[in-house]
mmCIF file of C-alpha atoms in Angstrom:
data_model
loop_
_atom_site.group_PDB
_atom_site.id
_atom_site.type_symbol
_atom_site.label_atom_id
_atom_site.label_comp_id
_atom_site.label_asym_id
_atom_site.label_seq_id
_atom_site.Cartn_x
_atom_site.Cartn_y
_atom_site.Cartn_z
ATOM 1 C CA ALA A 1 47.288 30.790 66.250
ATOM 2 C CA ASN A 2 44.808 31.138 69.087
ATOM 3 C CA SER A 3 43.824 28.504 71.601
ATOM 4 C CA SER A 4 41.304 28.457 74.400
ATOM 5 C CA VAL A 5 39.924 26.127 77.028
ATOM 6 C CA HIS A 6 36.344 25.846 78.172
ATOM 7 C CA THR A 7 34.208 23.512 80.206
ATOM 8 C CA SER A 8 32.110 20.633 79.005
ATOM 9 C CA TYR A 9 28.297 20.628 78.923
ATOM 10 C CA PRO A 10 26.224 21.026 81.106
ATOM 11 C CA GLN A 11 27.035 24.386 82.620
ATOM 12 C CA PRO A 12 28.209 25.613 85.030
ATOM 13 C CA ILE A 13 31.250 23.389 85.664
ATOM 14 C CA PRO A 14 34.530 24.816 87.045
ATOM 15 C CA ILE A 15 37.279 24.730 84.436
ATOM 16 C CA PRO A 16 39.467 21.756 85.469
ATOM 17 C CA ALA A 17 42.588 22.852 83.523
ATOM 18 C CA THR A 18 44.621 25.859 82.507
ATOM 19 C CA LEU A 19 46.741 26.657 79.448
ATOM 20 C CA SER A 20 50.278 28.008 79.726
ATOM 21 C CA SER A 21 49.687 30.142 76.631
ATOM 22 C CA THR A 22 46.726 30.957 74.400
ATOM 23 C CA ASN A 23 48.456 32.494 71.369
ATOM 24 C CA THR A 24 51.411 30.260 70.555
ATOM 25 C CA ALA A 25 51.892 27.190 68.402
ATOM 26 C CA THR A 26 52.423 25.021 71.492
ATOM 27 C CA THR A 27 50.894 25.150 74.950
ATOM 28 C CA THR A 28 50.813 23.112 78.152
ATOM 29 C CA VAL A 29 47.579 21.874 79.684
ATOM 30 C CA THR A 30 47.717 21.735 83.506
ATOM 31 C CA ALA A 31 44.999 20.013 85.519
ATOM 32 C CA VAL A 32 43.674 22.025 88.462
ATOM 33 C CA ALA A 33 40.702 19.816 89.379
ATOM 34 C CA SER A 34 39.025 16.602 88.355
ATOM 35 C CA GLY A 35 36.659 16.733 85.407
ATOM 36 C CA VAL A 36 36.634 16.956 81.624
ATOM 37 C CA ALA A 37 38.239 19.795 79.665
ATOM 38 C CA GLN A 38 38.110 20.628 75.969
ATOM 39 C CA ALA A 39 41.046 22.473 74.424
ATOM 40 C CA THR A 40 40.339 24.076 71.053
ATOM 41 C CA LEU A 41 43.116 25.135 68.687
ATOM 42 C CA VAL A 42 42.093 27.785 66.145
ATOM 43 C CA VAL A 43 44.483 28.559 63.270
ATOM 44 C CA THR A 44 43.882 31.739 61.287
ATOM 45 C CA ASP A 45 45.702 32.506 58.025
ATOM 46 C CA GLU A 46 46.557 35.938 56.686
ATOM 47 C CA SER A 47 43.357 36.032 54.641
ATOM 48 C CA GLY A 48 41.222 35.506 57.756
ATOM 49 C CA GLY A 49 40.429 31.884 57.049
ATOM 50 C CA THR A 50 40.311 29.608 60.063
ATOM 51 C CA ARG A 51 40.546 25.979 60.913
ATOM 52 C CA SER A 52 39.984 24.502 64.381
ATOM 53 C CA HIS A 53 40.623 21.245 66.166
ATOM 54 C CA ASP A 54 39.264 20.053 69.504
ATOM 55 C CA VAL A 55 41.143 17.900 72.016
ATOM 56 C CA TRP A 56 39.393 16.492 75.096
ATOM 57 C CA PHE A 57 41.194 15.854 78.370
ATOM 58 C CA TRP A 58 39.973 13.771 81.281
ATOM 59 C CA MET A 59 41.426 15.186 84.489
ATOM 60 C CA ASP A 60 41.355 12.114 86.750
ATOM 61 C CA GLU A 61 42.387 12.525 90.384
ATOM 62 C CA PRO A 62 43.869 9.474 92.110
ATOM 63 C CA PRO A 63 41.784 7.443 94.561
ATOM 64 C CA VAL A 64 42.137 7.688 98.333
ATOM 65 C CA ALA A 65 43.314 4.628 100.266
ATOM 66 C CA ALA A 66 41.978 4.599 103.827
ATOM 67 C CA ILE A 67 42.391 2.162 106.738
ATOM 68 C CA GLY A 68 40.303 2.193 109.888
ATOM 69 C CA ASP A 69 36.979 1.277 111.449
ATOM 70 C CA GLY A 70 34.028 3.674 111.302
ATOM 71 C CA LEU A 71 35.672 6.201 108.981
ATOM 72 C CA GLY A 72 32.434 7.231 107.286
ATOM 73 C CA THR A 73 32.036 8.231 103.651
ATOM 74 C CA GLN A 74 34.960 9.588 101.627
ATOM 75 C CA PRO A 75 37.439 10.261 104.447
ATOM 76 C CA ALA A 76 40.087 12.889 103.702
ATOM 77 C CA PRO A 77 43.540 11.641 102.718
ATOM 78 C CA ARG A 78 46.151 11.380 105.477
ATOM 79 C CA ALA A 79 49.583 12.967 105.327
ATOM 80 C CA ASN A 80 51.952 10.515 103.612
ATOM 81 C CA GLY A 81 49.115 7.964 103.664
ATOM 82 C CA VAL A 82 49.755 7.116 107.338
ATOM 83 C CA TRP A 83 46.622 6.149 109.287
ATOM 84 C CA PRO A 84 46.267 5.913 113.098
ATOM 85 C CA THR A 85 48.121 3.102 114.839
ATOM 86 C CA VAL A 86 46.103 0.085 115.951
ATOM 87 C CA TYR A 87 46.838 -1.015 119.543
ATOM 88 C CA LEU A 88 45.888 -4.510 120.680
ATOM 89 C CA THR A 89 46.725 -6.947 123.476
ATOM 90 C CA ALA A 90 47.420 -10.653 123.206
ATOM 91 C CA ALA A 91 48.689 -13.352 125.514
ATOM 92 C CA VAL A 92 52.296 -14.333 124.884
ATOM 93 C CA GLU A 93 51.337 -17.934 124.192
ATOM 94 C CA ASP A 94 48.484 -17.053 121.796
ATOM 95 C CA THR A 95 49.624 -18.205 118.337
ATOM 96 C CA SER A 96 46.187 -17.950 116.720
ATOM 97 C CA PHE A 97 45.894 -14.182 117.103
ATOM 98 C CA ALA A 98 44.638 -12.317 113.991
ATOM 99 C CA VAL A 99 43.973 -8.650 113.250
ATOM 100 C CA ARG A 100 41.205 -7.267 111.035
ATOM 101 C CA LEU A 101 42.197 -4.154 109.038
ATOM 102 C CA ASP A 102 39.307 -2.369 107.319
ATOM 103 C CA GLY A 103 40.102 -0.572 104.069
ATOM 104 C CA SER A 104 36.494 -0.409 102.852
ATOM 105 C CA ALA A 105 36.354 3.392 103.262
ATOM 106 C CA SER A 106 38.795 3.784 100.350
ATOM 107 C CA TRP A 107 37.199 5.715 97.505
ATOM 108 C CA ASP A 108 37.663 7.288 94.081
ATOM 109 C CA ARG A 109 36.620 10.841 93.205
ATOM 110 C CA GLU A 110 35.291 9.726 89.843
ATOM 111 C CA ALA A 111 33.498 6.745 91.443
ATOM 112 C CA SER A 112 35.569 4.227 89.514
ATOM 113 C CA PRO A 113 35.774 0.737 91.030
ATOM 114 C CA LEU A 114 38.962 -0.012 92.946
ATOM 115 C CA GLN A 115 41.390 -2.902 92.987
ATOM 116 C CA ALA A 116 42.918 -3.491 96.430
ATOM 117 C CA THR A 117 46.138 -5.276 97.405
ATOM 118 C CA TRP A 118 47.720 -5.727 100.861
ATOM 119 C CA ARG A 119 51.262 -6.438 101.982
ATOM 120 C CA VAL A 120 53.530 -6.315 105.030
ATOM 121 C CA VAL A 121 55.895 -3.349 104.731
ATOM 122 C CA PRO A 122 59.412 -4.798 104.433
ATOM 123 C CA GLY A 123 61.605 -4.143 107.454
ATOM 124 C CA SER A 124 58.685 -3.051 109.652
ATOM 125 C CA VAL A 125 58.305 -6.207 111.717
ATOM 126 C CA ALA A 126 60.042 -6.159 115.097
ATOM 127 C CA MET A 127 59.750 -7.248 118.687
ATOM 128 C CA ARG A 128 58.890 -4.223 120.830
ATOM 129 C CA ALA A 129 61.511 -5.038 123.453
ATOM 130 C CA GLY A 130 64.136 -6.029 120.912
ATOM 131 C CA GLY A 131 65.478 -9.497 120.259
ATOM 132 C CA ASP A 132 64.902 -12.026 117.502
ATOM 133 C CA LEU A 133 61.553 -12.430 115.795
ATOM 134 C CA ILE A 134 59.681 -15.567 116.776
ATOM 135 C CA SER A 135 57.049 -15.300 114.052
ATOM 136 C CA THR A 136 56.629 -13.726 110.615
ATOM 137 C CA PRO A 137 53.267 -12.016 110.074
ATOM 138 C CA ALA A 138 51.344 -12.212 106.815
ATOM 139 C CA ILE A 139 48.234 -10.523 105.451
ATOM 140 C CA GLY A 140 45.557 -11.574 102.998
ATOM 141 C CA SER A 141 41.994 -10.686 102.115
ATOM 142 C CA PRO A 142 38.791 -12.545 101.193
ATOM 143 C CA ALA A 143 38.122 -12.669 97.451
ATOM 144 C CA ALA A 144 34.692 -11.101 97.941
ATOM 145 C CA THR A 145 35.990 -8.189 100.066
ATOM 146 C CA PRO A 146 39.543 -7.364 98.952
ATOM 147 C CA THR A 147 39.657 -4.118 100.959
ATOM 148 C CA LEU A 148 39.428 -6.172 104.169
ATOM 149 C CA GLY A 149 42.870 -7.235 105.342
ATOM 150 C CA ILE A 150 43.348 -10.152 107.746
ATOM 151 C CA ALA A 151 46.793 -10.086 109.376
ATOM 152 C CA SER A 152 48.020 -13.287 111.032
ATOM 153 C CA GLY A 153 51.245 -14.389 112.655
ATOM 154 C CA LEU A 154 51.353 -11.390 115.006
ATOM 155 C CA LEU A 155 52.262 -12.310 118.559
ATOM 156 C CA GLY A 156 52.198 -10.432 121.829
ATOM 157 C CA GLY A 157 55.132 -8.048 122.022
ATOM 158 C CA MET A 158 55.343 -7.550 118.257
ATOM 159 C CA ARG A 159 54.812 -4.555 115.959
ATOM 160 C CA ALA A 160 54.401 -4.458 112.177
ATOM 161 C CA THR A 161 53.245 -2.047 109.475
ATOM 162 C CA PHE A 162 50.773 -3.087 106.790
ATOM 163 C CA GLU A 163 50.178 -1.398 103.442
ATOM 164 C CA LEU A 164 47.026 -1.107 101.348
ATOM 165 C CA THR A 165 47.268 -0.058 97.686
ATOM 166 C CA VAL A 166 44.099 0.850 95.802
ATOM 167 C CA THR A 167 44.098 1.342 92.030
ATOM 168 C CA SER A 168 41.231 2.811 90.025
ATOM 169 C CA LEU A 169 39.920 0.461 87.356
ATOM 170 C CA ASP A 170 39.674 3.076 84.601
ATOM 171 C CA LEU A 171 41.894 4.461 81.846
ATOM 172 C CA ALA A 172 43.988 6.451 84.315
ATOM 173 C CA ALA A 173 44.686 3.421 86.549
ATOM 174 C CA ALA A 174 45.823 5.821 89.291
ATOM 175 C CA SER A 175 46.849 4.456 92.683
ATOM 176 C CA ASP A 176 47.101 5.519 96.303
ATOM 177 C CA VAL A 177 48.842 3.856 99.237
ATOM 178 C CA ALA A 178 47.828 3.761 102.900
ATOM 179 C CA THR A 179 49.815 2.311 105.791
ATOM 180 C CA VAL A 180 48.908 1.412 109.351
ATOM 181 C CA GLU A 181 51.101 0.179 112.191
ATOM 182 C CA VAL A 182 49.758 -2.570 114.401
ATOM 183 C CA VAL A 183 51.225 -2.759 117.914
ATOM 184 C CA VAL A 184 50.427 -5.873 119.939
ATOM 185 C CA ASN A 185 51.028 -5.432 123.644
ATOM 186 C CA ALA A 186 51.952 -8.678 125.353
ATOM 187 C CA ALA A 187 49.750 -9.309 128.365
ATOM 188 C CA PRO A 188 51.794 -9.900 131.515
ATOM 189 C CA HIS A 189 52.577 -13.529 132.307
ATOM 190 C CA LEU A 190 51.459 -14.596 135.784
ATOM 191 C CA VAL A 191 53.576 -17.270 137.465
ATOM 192 C CA VAL A 192 52.360 -18.529 140.854
ATOM 193 C CA ASP A 193 54.803 -20.425 143.027
ATOM 194 C CA ALA A 194 52.950 -22.118 145.902
ATOM 195 C CA PRO A 195 52.835 -25.547 147.525
ATOM 196 C CA GLU A 196 49.811 -27.635 146.681
ATOM 197 C CA ALA A 197 49.800 -28.955 150.250
ATOM 198 C CA VAL A 198 51.666 -28.280 153.478
ATOM 199 C CA PHE A 199 52.150 -31.082 156.002
ATOM 200 C CA LEU A 200 52.487 -30.656 159.747
ATOM 201 C CA PRO A 201 54.596 -29.917 161.706
ATOM 202 C CA LEU A 202 55.055 -27.073 159.178
ATOM 203 C CA SER A 203 52.666 -24.303 160.189
ATOM 204 C CA SER A 204 53.046 -21.792 157.355
ATOM 205 C CA ALA A 205 52.935 -21.544 153.570
ATOM 206 C CA THR A 206 54.136 -18.854 151.169
ATOM 207 C CA VAL A 207 52.611 -17.928 147.805
ATOM 208 C CA SER A 208 54.958 -16.022 145.483
ATOM 209 C CA ILE A 209 54.463 -14.352 142.101
ATOM 210 C CA ALA A 210 58.032 -13.017 141.879
ATOM 211 C CA ALA A 211 58.675 -15.005 138.687
ATOM 212 C CA SER A 212 55.886 -13.233 136.810
ATOM 213 C CA SER A 213 57.049 -11.123 133.868
ATOM 214 C CA ASP A 214 56.101 -8.790 131.039
ATOM 215 C CA ILE A 215 58.171 -9.194 127.866
ATOM 216 C CA ASP A 216 57.495 -5.735 126.409
ATOM 217 C CA GLY A 217 56.963 -3.572 129.464
ATOM 218 C CA SER A 218 56.711 -3.826 133.217
ATOM 219 C CA ILE A 219 54.284 -5.055 135.863
ATOM 220 C CA VAL A 220 52.869 -2.040 137.674
ATOM 221 C CA ARG A 221 50.159 -3.606 139.835
ATOM 222 C CA ARG A 222 49.887 -6.807 141.875
ATOM 223 C CA SER A 223 46.552 -7.282 143.598
ATOM 224 C CA TRP A 224 45.846 -10.017 146.160
ATOM 225 C CA THR A 225 42.717 -11.335 147.817
ATOM 226 C CA TYR A 226 42.764 -13.837 150.691
ATOM 227 C CA THR A 227 39.851 -16.005 151.787
ATOM 228 C CA PRO A 228 40.017 -18.542 154.661
ATOM 229 C CA VAL A 229 37.858 -21.431 153.419
ATOM 230 C CA ARG A 230 37.728 -24.107 156.131
ATOM 231 C CA PRO A 231 37.360 -25.108 158.870
ATOM 232 C CA ALA A 232 35.016 -22.449 160.137
ATOM 233 C CA GLY A 233 36.831 -19.753 162.096
ATOM 234 C CA ILE A 234 40.269 -20.617 160.656
ATOM 235 C CA GLY A 235 40.780 -16.965 159.745
ATOM 236 C CA ALA A 236 40.695 -15.968 163.399
ATOM 237 C CA THR A 237 43.452 -18.406 164.424
ATOM 238 C CA THR A 238 45.890 -17.785 161.565
ATOM 239 C CA THR A 239 47.740 -14.735 160.336
ATOM 240 C CA VAL A 240 48.606 -13.538 156.821
ATOM 241 C CA THR A 241 51.259 -11.038 155.835
ATOM 242 C CA SER A 242 50.239 -7.742 154.248
ATOM 243 C CA LEU A 243 48.530 -7.990 150.892
ATOM 244 C CA GLY A 244 49.926 -4.564 150.092
ATOM 245 C CA SER A 245 48.525 -2.009 147.673
ATOM 246 C CA GLY A 246 49.941 -3.198 144.377
ATOM 247 C CA GLU A 247 53.579 -3.983 145.031
ATOM 248 C CA VAL A 248 53.616 -7.218 147.083
ATOM 249 C CA GLU A 249 55.206 -10.227 145.345
ATOM 250 C CA SER A 250 54.668 -12.848 148.060
ATOM 251 C CA VAL A 251 52.234 -13.537 150.880
ATOM 252 C CA THR A 252 52.675 -15.955 153.788
ATOM 253 C CA VAL A 253 49.956 -17.505 155.932
ATOM 254 C CA SER A 254 51.066 -18.856 159.313
ATOM 255 C CA GLY A 255 49.725 -20.188 162.584
ATOM 256 C CA VAL A 256 48.226 -23.304 161.015
ATOM 257 C CA THR A 257 47.902 -26.080 163.602
ATOM 258 C CA GLY A 258 45.694 -28.514 161.744
ATOM 259 C CA PHE A 259 43.822 -29.155 158.539
ATOM 260 C CA ALA A 260 43.035 -25.830 156.810
ATOM 261 C CA GLU A 261 42.207 -24.539 153.356
ATOM 262 C CA PHE A 262 42.821 -21.024 152.036
ATOM 263 C CA LEU A 263 42.039 -19.343 148.710
ATOM 264 C CA PHE A 264 44.276 -16.659 147.204
ATOM 265 C CA GLY A 265 43.201 -14.490 144.273
ATOM 266 C CA ILE A 266 45.944 -12.755 142.311
ATOM 267 C CA GLU A 267 45.794 -10.204 139.482
ATOM 268 C CA ILE A 268 48.651 -8.396 137.799
ATOM 269 C CA GLU A 269 48.614 -5.457 135.371
ATOM 270 C CA ASP A 270 51.274 -4.093 133.026
ATOM 271 C CA ASN A 271 52.196 -0.502 132.216
ATOM 272 C CA GLU A 272 49.785 -0.473 129.246
ATOM 273 C CA GLY A 273 46.733 -1.538 131.222
ATOM 274 C CA ALA A 274 46.696 -5.218 130.284
#
């Protein structure tokens, strides 16, 4: 018995499969590339008569699941299907925060249409600084654009991993899985402790931001501005403690002997630039 493998018409097309043996009663067809292969079995008897039979094989490579903005056309697969982490910032009190995850760059080598499904990877949801979860994220997609994932329920200080599975809608029904971690940095929380009004004979007032906090990091910069508002010239008759260069947590204005108005501007920044 003799067997051979050759490519399909038109030529030239690289042979997408190999045979483990070409002169035995059984052989193994191994795919080496996508495409169509024809295996032909030829049986020859001792009188030189022959019979042949053709078998066609479709060598279908799985699709590629991809997650990310601006990936271009047919991005290369990632090791273990892990795509770059998405870093975002949200206020601690923002409960309406949502994340858009773009899987539209997913593709199939044979150009078959794809079915897309999203889910939250079990066990991946956690608070960055530890502690109990205060929200459970979820992910869905619009019916018209199933490769677009919309993740909700993520809060500042939380991290979670989302998974996209794409399946080719053809006879092979092959699948690929992509994952992406979303890290939501909690913006620092500014707390200003200051009197709304100071009554004489008190001649000073202190503004403090010592109670400000960052639940998943640290405050690395505290910037102050000070503007005497009225009456005219009040800045020349009062004093204010040093505004510092990023580390001051409280400022005191003193020497007030009558009605006066002052304006303080305060900005804080955490270790991740928020």
